[in-house]
Amino acid sequence: MDIRNVVVIGSGCAGHTAALYTARANLKPLVIEGHEPGGQLSLTTLVENFPGFPEGIQGPELIANMRKQAERFGAEYQLAHVTAADLSKRPFTLQVGKNTIQTQTLIIASGASARWLGLPSEQALIGHGVSSCATCDGFFFSGKEIAVIGGGDSAMEEALFLTRFATKVTLIHRRDEFRASKIMLDRAQKHDKIKFLTNTLVEDVLDASKKEVTGLKLRNLRSGAITDFPTSAMFLGIGHIPNAKIFEGQLDADQDGYLKTTNYVFTKVPGVYACGDVQDRRYRQAITAAGSGCMAALEVEKFLEDSGH
């Protein structure tokens, strides 16, 4: 069986950057695209905070450019999903669909998936007023009213950040208790632009036929009353799920499943590196993911050189 120098799992900013660097080092990387090719950027419309694009660039276009650049230097892409991995001995073994792939090194750039409410109308309006990233999309709703869904720290953070742009931010939570830390909750409750709607569930997002968010259909869980709530945008602050389940028991993860790394990208298994949102719960930006993808690639190069490949 052919043993690869390096396999990259994931095809968001981190994966494509790792592919570009390892390809230019002539390591002929294989990129397994995963179940969400392009990662979270493929769900974003305009990206205005990626350096080098003064007018902004569409998320899917930025991802397509990165991929083309990596392919130009010999990166190989496979549209598939890694279902199992054995990191107990080198070469490492990956189960990819029906095939088994062996590799000397592994870069895990499998990202994190935003938690969604799971409403068809919500999915139809992603990028048109429904967002899971305040730092990406808040600016587009300057001077408007915005709703944030959630009750943890990430919801409070999103709400506080969005007060820079919005005239009013309504935080909608299905319970009347909050998971958020006291300091974050206090900060949000003291802010004059943030209002709270508790014991409330989003039943529907309006209006998919207009291709923009005009309001939410809300149900009060105490009274059962259903109301239409006008708003220009809905931001999800209910967290992310890191795509790292297949490494359970082989790599260290925190309580939420994010892979733990030392010195930026090292896992506890020599030759296995993790980068991007699968290990970064703090910044979660396209540019930081790309940066850590570069770090992982440079470590792979060094590791293969040191072990005589």
Tab-separated table of C-alpha atoms in Angstrom:
chain	number	residue	atom	x	y	z
A	1	MET	CA	0.000	0.000	0.000
A	2	ASP	CA	1.117	3.487	-0.878
A	3	ILE	CA	2.089	5.443	2.270
A	4	ARG	CA	1.446	9.187	2.065
A	5	ASN	CA	3.806	11.781	3.533
A	6	VAL	CA	0.928	13.816	4.908
A	7	VAL	CA	-2.844	13.720	4.983
A	8	VAL	CA	-4.859	16.838	5.805
A	9	ILE	CA	-8.357	16.315	7.197
A	10	GLY	CA	-10.613	19.260	6.406
A	11	SER	CA	-10.920	21.852	3.651
A	12	GLY	CA	-11.556	25.169	5.370
A	13	CYS	CA	-8.959	27.937	5.773
A	14	ALA	CA	-6.728	25.809	8.003
A	15	GLY	CA	-6.820	22.747	5.735
A	16	HIS	CA	-6.211	24.629	2.490
A	17	THR	CA	-3.310	26.600	3.998
A	18	ALA	CA	-1.735	23.417	5.384
A	19	ALA	CA	-2.177	21.852	1.927
A	20	LEU	CA	-0.570	24.844	0.205
A	21	TYR	CA	2.512	24.825	2.451
A	22	THR	CA	3.042	21.053	2.389
A	23	ALA	CA	2.491	20.999	-1.397
A	24	ARG	CA	5.115	23.684	-1.919
A	25	ALA	CA	7.478	21.600	0.218
A	26	ASN	CA	6.901	18.846	-2.365
A	27	LEU	CA	5.203	16.528	0.165
A	28	LYS	CA	2.241	15.800	-2.168
A	29	PRO	CA	-0.455	16.210	0.490
A	30	LEU	CA	-3.791	14.431	0.271
A	31	VAL	CA	-6.687	16.551	1.536
A	32	ILE	CA	-9.825	14.760	2.709
A	33	GLU	CA	-12.541	17.378	2.288
A	34	GLY	CA	-14.891	16.163	5.010
A	35	HIS	CA	-18.642	16.466	5.384
A	36	GLU	CA	-18.692	20.277	5.057
A	37	PRO	CA	-16.309	21.071	2.179
A	38	GLY	CA	-14.977	24.612	2.490
A	39	GLY	CA	-15.868	24.768	6.168
A	40	GLN	CA	-17.781	27.614	7.772
A	41	LEU	CA	-16.584	30.170	5.220
A	42	SER	CA	-18.672	28.451	2.585
A	43	LEU	CA	-21.731	29.533	4.629
A	44	THR	CA	-20.631	33.173	4.799
A	45	THR	CA	-21.446	35.717	2.140
A	46	LEU	CA	-19.122	38.720	2.256
A	47	VAL	CA	-15.841	38.412	4.170
A	48	GLU	CA	-14.517	41.883	4.934
A	49	ASN	CA	-11.838	41.093	7.522
A	50	PHE	CA	-9.483	38.830	5.555
A	51	PRO	CA	-6.359	40.946	4.856
A	52	GLY	CA	-5.573	41.672	1.231
A	53	PHE	CA	-9.139	42.159	-0.004
A	54	PRO	CA	-9.941	45.845	0.579
A	55	GLU	CA	-13.364	45.498	-1.061
A	56	GLY	CA	-14.120	42.237	0.753
A	57	ILE	CA	-14.517	38.846	-0.915
A	58	GLN	CA	-17.298	36.253	-0.967
A	59	GLY	CA	-16.603	33.391	1.470
A	60	PRO	CA	-16.992	30.599	-1.111
A	61	GLU	CA	-14.733	32.489	-3.556
A	62	LEU	CA	-11.987	32.922	-0.943
A	63	ILE	CA	-12.119	29.176	-0.227
A	64	ALA	CA	-12.075	28.321	-3.972
A	65	ASN	CA	-8.997	30.559	-4.447
A	66	MET	CA	-7.148	28.852	-1.592
A	67	ARG	CA	-7.918	25.448	-3.025
A	68	LYS	CA	-6.749	26.421	-6.542
A	69	GLN	CA	-3.519	27.758	-5.070
A	70	ALA	CA	-2.836	24.519	-3.175
A	71	GLU	CA	-3.701	22.391	-6.234
A	72	ARG	CA	-1.333	24.426	-8.393
A	73	PHE	CA	1.544	23.094	-6.253
A	74	GLY	CA	0.354	19.497	-6.314
A	75	ALA	CA	-2.124	19.103	-3.436
A	76	GLU	CA	-4.607	16.311	-4.140
A	77	TYR	CA	-8.217	16.584	-2.958
A	78	GLN	CA	-10.638	13.784	-2.212
A	79	LEU	CA	-14.309	14.384	-1.483
A	80	ALA	CA	-14.757	11.932	1.371
A	81	HIS	CA	-15.172	11.623	5.105
A	82	VAL	CA	-12.746	10.020	7.584
A	83	THR	CA	-14.739	7.498	9.629
A	84	ALA	CA	-11.970	6.060	11.821
A	85	ALA	CA	-8.309	6.660	12.635
A	86	ASP	CA	-5.617	4.600	14.308
A	87	LEU	CA	-2.879	6.834	15.720
A	88	SER	CA	-1.296	4.143	17.912
A	89	LYS	CA	1.546	3.413	15.470
A	90	ARG	CA	3.216	4.969	12.450
A	91	PRO	CA	2.348	5.045	9.671
A	92	PHE	CA	-1.068	6.166	10.902
A	93	THR	CA	-4.095	4.442	9.398
A	94	LEU	CA	-7.241	6.263	8.295
A	95	GLN	CA	-10.509	4.734	7.214
A	96	VAL	CA	-11.873	6.919	4.392
A	97	GLY	CA	-15.151	5.589	3.065
A	98	LYS	CA	-14.370	2.037	1.916
A	99	ASN	CA	-10.648	2.742	1.583
A	100	THR	CA	-7.778	2.550	4.029
A	101	ILE	CA	-5.091	5.230	3.773
A	102	GLN	CA	-1.708	5.169	5.514
A	103	THR	CA	0.282	8.294	6.235
A	104	GLN	CA	3.521	9.286	8.007
A	105	THR	CA	1.986	12.495	9.396
A	106	LEU	CA	-1.484	13.873	9.922
A	107	ILE	CA	-2.861	17.412	10.036
A	108	ILE	CA	-6.292	17.622	11.632
A	109	ALA	CA	-8.106	20.700	10.311
A	110	SER	CA	-11.612	19.302	10.584
A	111	GLY	CA	-13.088	22.456	12.102
A	112	ALA	CA	-16.169	22.933	14.217
A	113	SER	CA	-19.770	23.030	13.077
A	114	ALA	CA	-22.033	25.774	14.369
A	115	ARG	CA	-25.037	24.500	16.260
A	116	TRP	CA	-28.214	25.503	14.450
A	117	LEU	CA	-31.824	25.422	15.592
A	118	GLY	CA	-32.581	23.038	12.731
A	119	LEU	CA	-35.464	24.964	11.144
A	120	PRO	CA	-35.798	24.769	7.323
A	121	SER	CA	-36.401	28.551	7.187
A	122	GLU	CA	-33.212	29.129	9.185
A	123	GLN	CA	-31.128	27.032	6.782
A	124	ALA	CA	-32.637	28.879	3.794
A	125	LEU	CA	-31.622	32.255	5.271
A	126	ILE	CA	-28.012	31.506	6.284
A	127	GLY	CA	-26.017	34.392	4.843
A	128	HIS	CA	-29.200	36.447	4.397
A	129	GLY	CA	-29.722	37.604	7.969
A	130	VAL	CA	-29.118	34.318	9.779
A	131	SER	CA	-25.554	33.998	11.050
A	132	SER	CA	-23.465	32.089	13.567
A	133	CYS	CA	-20.675	34.675	13.652
A	134	ALA	CA	-21.113	38.197	15.022
A	135	THR	CA	-17.555	39.278	14.155
A	136	CYS	CA	-18.139	38.150	10.550
A	137	ASP	CA	-21.561	39.624	9.915
A	138	GLY	CA	-22.447	42.173	12.608
A	139	PHE	CA	-21.315	45.136	10.544
A	140	PHE	CA	-23.963	44.439	7.873
A	141	PHE	CA	-26.720	45.229	10.378
A	142	SER	CA	-25.593	48.681	11.475
A	143	GLY	CA	-28.510	50.781	12.664
A	144	LYS	CA	-30.880	47.800	12.741
A	145	GLU	CA	-32.483	45.616	15.400
A	146	ILE	CA	-30.951	42.172	15.929
A	147	ALA	CA	-31.902	39.023	17.833
A	148	VAL	CA	-29.354	36.684	19.464
A	149	ILE	CA	-30.324	33.135	20.450
A	150	GLY	CA	-28.681	31.405	23.422
A	151	GLY	CA	-27.924	31.578	27.123
A	152	GLY	CA	-24.218	30.829	27.498
A	153	ASP	CA	-21.073	32.928	27.309
A	154	SER	CA	-20.943	32.787	23.523
A	155	ALA	CA	-24.466	34.282	23.322
A	156	MET	CA	-23.512	37.089	25.753
A	157	GLU	CA	-20.329	37.767	23.785
A	158	GLU	CA	-22.224	37.918	20.487
A	159	ALA	CA	-24.876	40.220	21.994
A	160	LEU	CA	-22.301	42.585	23.517
A	161	PHE	CA	-20.295	42.719	20.296
A	162	LEU	CA	-23.426	43.416	18.242
A	163	THR	CA	-24.340	46.476	20.369
A	164	ARG	CA	-21.597	48.293	18.435
A	165	PHE	CA	-23.766	48.152	15.327
A	166	ALA	CA	-27.361	47.471	16.287
A	167	THR	CA	-29.842	49.958	17.731
A	168	LYS	CA	-31.227	47.129	19.886
A	169	VAL	CA	-30.177	43.545	20.601
A	170	THR	CA	-32.764	41.109	21.980
A	171	LEU	CA	-31.340	38.010	23.626
A	172	ILE	CA	-33.791	35.116	23.296
A	173	HIS	CA	-33.347	32.106	25.590
A	174	ARG	CA	-35.549	29.061	26.087
A	175	ARG	CA	-35.038	28.956	29.863
A	176	ASP	CA	-34.942	31.657	32.533
A	177	GLU	CA	-31.590	30.467	33.890
A	178	PHE	CA	-28.354	31.113	32.037
A	179	ARG	CA	-25.280	28.944	31.571
A	180	ALA	CA	-23.222	32.098	31.064
A	181	SER	CA	-20.632	33.088	33.667
A	182	LYS	CA	-21.812	35.703	36.145
A	183	ILE	CA	-19.441	38.364	34.814
A	184	MET	CA	-20.674	37.978	31.211
A	185	LEU	CA	-24.336	37.849	32.227
A	186	ASP	CA	-23.998	40.968	34.400
A	187	ARG	CA	-22.282	42.819	31.598
A	188	ALA	CA	-25.081	41.958	29.159
A	189	GLN	CA	-27.865	42.719	31.643
A	190	LYS	CA	-26.389	46.133	32.459
A	191	HIS	CA	-26.119	47.142	28.788
A	192	ASP	CA	-28.857	49.560	27.815
A	193	LYS	CA	-29.081	48.218	24.244
A	194	ILE	CA	-29.618	44.567	25.276
A	195	LYS	CA	-33.093	43.290	26.152
A	196	PHE	CA	-33.859	39.756	27.397
A	197	LEU	CA	-36.697	37.446	26.316
A	198	THR	CA	-36.617	34.296	28.453
A	199	ASN	CA	-38.672	31.065	28.341
A	200	THR	CA	-39.004	31.712	24.630
A	201	LEU	CA	-38.461	29.423	21.678
A	202	VAL	CA	-37.962	30.337	18.002
A	203	GLU	CA	-40.584	28.442	15.992
A	204	ASP	CA	-39.804	29.938	12.593
A	205	VAL	CA	-37.616	32.513	10.838
A	206	LEU	CA	-39.392	34.951	8.509
A	207	ASP	CA	-39.235	35.456	5.596
A	208	ALA	CA	-37.527	32.863	3.372
A	209	SER	CA	-39.619	33.917	0.339
A	210	LYS	CA	-38.157	37.448	0.558
A	211	LYS	CA	-34.598	36.092	0.912
A	212	GLU	CA	-34.067	38.191	4.044
A	213	VAL	CA	-34.876	38.055	7.736
A	214	THR	CA	-37.897	40.220	8.562
A	215	GLY	CA	-38.841	38.673	11.900
A	216	LEU	CA	-39.156	35.581	14.085
A	217	LYS	CA	-42.162	33.538	15.118
A	218	LEU	CA	-41.730	33.057	18.862
A	219	ARG	CA	-43.479	30.792	21.339
A	220	ASN	CA	-43.604	31.625	25.035
A	221	LEU	CA	-42.953	28.335	26.831
A	222	ARG	CA	-44.903	29.400	29.933
A	223	SER	CA	-48.091	30.698	28.306
A	224	GLY	CA	-47.844	28.933	24.938
A	225	ALA	CA	-48.595	32.278	23.236
A	226	ILE	CA	-47.188	32.679	19.726
A	227	THR	CA	-46.063	36.125	18.585
A	228	ASP	CA	-44.374	37.644	15.551
A	229	PHE	CA	-41.229	39.490	16.547
A	230	PRO	CA	-39.849	41.923	13.933
A	231	THR	CA	-36.056	41.863	13.556
A	232	SER	CA	-33.453	42.281	10.780
A	233	ALA	CA	-31.140	39.441	11.758
A	234	MET	CA	-30.851	36.330	13.903
A	235	PHE	CA	-27.451	35.418	15.337
A	236	LEU	CA	-26.966	31.951	16.816
A	237	GLY	CA	-24.982	31.930	20.055
A	238	ILE	CA	-25.605	28.316	21.011
A	239	GLY	CA	-22.049	27.146	20.497
A	240	HIS	CA	-20.068	25.002	18.103
A	241	ILE	CA	-19.403	21.283	17.926
A	242	PRO	CA	-15.773	20.426	17.111
A	243	ASN	CA	-15.453	17.685	14.489
A	244	ALA	CA	-13.060	15.508	16.479
A	245	LYS	CA	-15.145	12.559	17.611
A	246	ILE	CA	-13.090	9.973	15.716
A	247	PHE	CA	-10.011	10.850	17.810
A	248	GLU	CA	-11.741	10.253	21.143
A	249	GLY	CA	-9.481	8.274	23.469
A	250	GLN	CA	-6.433	8.834	21.220
A	251	LEU	CA	-5.930	12.589	21.530
A	252	ASP	CA	-6.628	14.891	24.475
A	253	ALA	CA	-9.726	17.061	24.254
A	254	ASP	CA	-11.369	19.574	26.593
A	255	GLN	CA	-14.831	19.082	28.109
A	256	ASP	CA	-16.527	20.360	24.931
A	257	GLY	CA	-14.533	18.125	22.593
A	258	TYR	CA	-11.996	20.663	21.237
A	259	LEU	CA	-8.598	19.048	20.674
A	260	LYS	CA	-5.939	20.177	23.138
A	261	THR	CA	-2.669	21.340	21.606
A	262	THR	CA	0.639	22.591	22.997
A	263	ASN	CA	2.946	25.082	21.246
A	264	TYR	CA	0.034	26.070	19.010
A	265	VAL	CA	-0.449	22.889	16.959
A	266	PHE	CA	1.200	19.868	18.643
A	267	THR	CA	-1.012	17.023	19.870
A	268	LYS	CA	0.292	14.398	22.277
A	269	VAL	CA	1.017	12.022	19.349
A	270	PRO	CA	4.275	12.855	17.515
A	271	GLY	CA	3.545	13.522	13.835
A	272	VAL	CA	-0.094	14.498	14.452
A	273	TYR	CA	-0.948	18.224	14.444
A	274	ALA	CA	-4.248	20.028	14.934
A	275	CYS	CA	-5.084	23.488	13.597
A	276	GLY	CA	-8.035	25.793	13.036
A	277	ASP	CA	-11.395	25.645	14.759
A	278	VAL	CA	-11.067	22.007	15.857
A	279	GLN	CA	-8.595	23.237	18.492
A	280	ASP	CA	-9.280	26.974	18.655
A	281	ARG	CA	-12.363	27.878	20.648
A	282	ARG	CA	-11.088	31.350	21.410
A	283	TYR	CA	-10.537	33.235	18.145
A	284	ARG	CA	-12.282	31.183	15.449
A	285	GLN	CA	-11.402	33.539	12.602
A	286	ALA	CA	-10.528	32.698	9.000
A	287	ILE	CA	-7.136	34.377	9.347
A	288	THR	CA	-6.180	32.624	12.614
A	289	ALA	CA	-7.262	29.275	11.144
A	290	ALA	CA	-5.105	29.918	8.070
A	291	GLY	CA	-2.185	30.932	10.303
A	292	SER	CA	-2.369	27.763	12.370
A	293	GLY	CA	-2.658	25.674	9.174
A	294	CYS	CA	0.668	27.160	8.113
A	295	MET	CA	2.199	26.271	11.511
A	296	ALA	CA	1.017	22.660	11.277
A	297	ALA	CA	2.468	22.333	7.772
A	298	LEU	CA	5.868	23.689	8.845
A	299	GLU	CA	5.921	21.230	11.761
A	300	VAL	CA	5.127	18.339	9.399
A	301	GLU	CA	8.036	19.358	7.154
A	302	LYS	CA	10.404	19.477	10.109
A	303	PHE	CA	9.110	16.194	11.540
A	304	LEU	CA	9.600	14.336	8.234
A	305	GLU	CA	13.066	15.818	7.785
A	306	ASP	CA	14.085	14.833	11.324
A	307	SER	CA	12.782	11.291	10.874
A	308	GLY	CA	14.643	10.899	7.583
A	309	HIS	CA	11.854	10.999	4.974
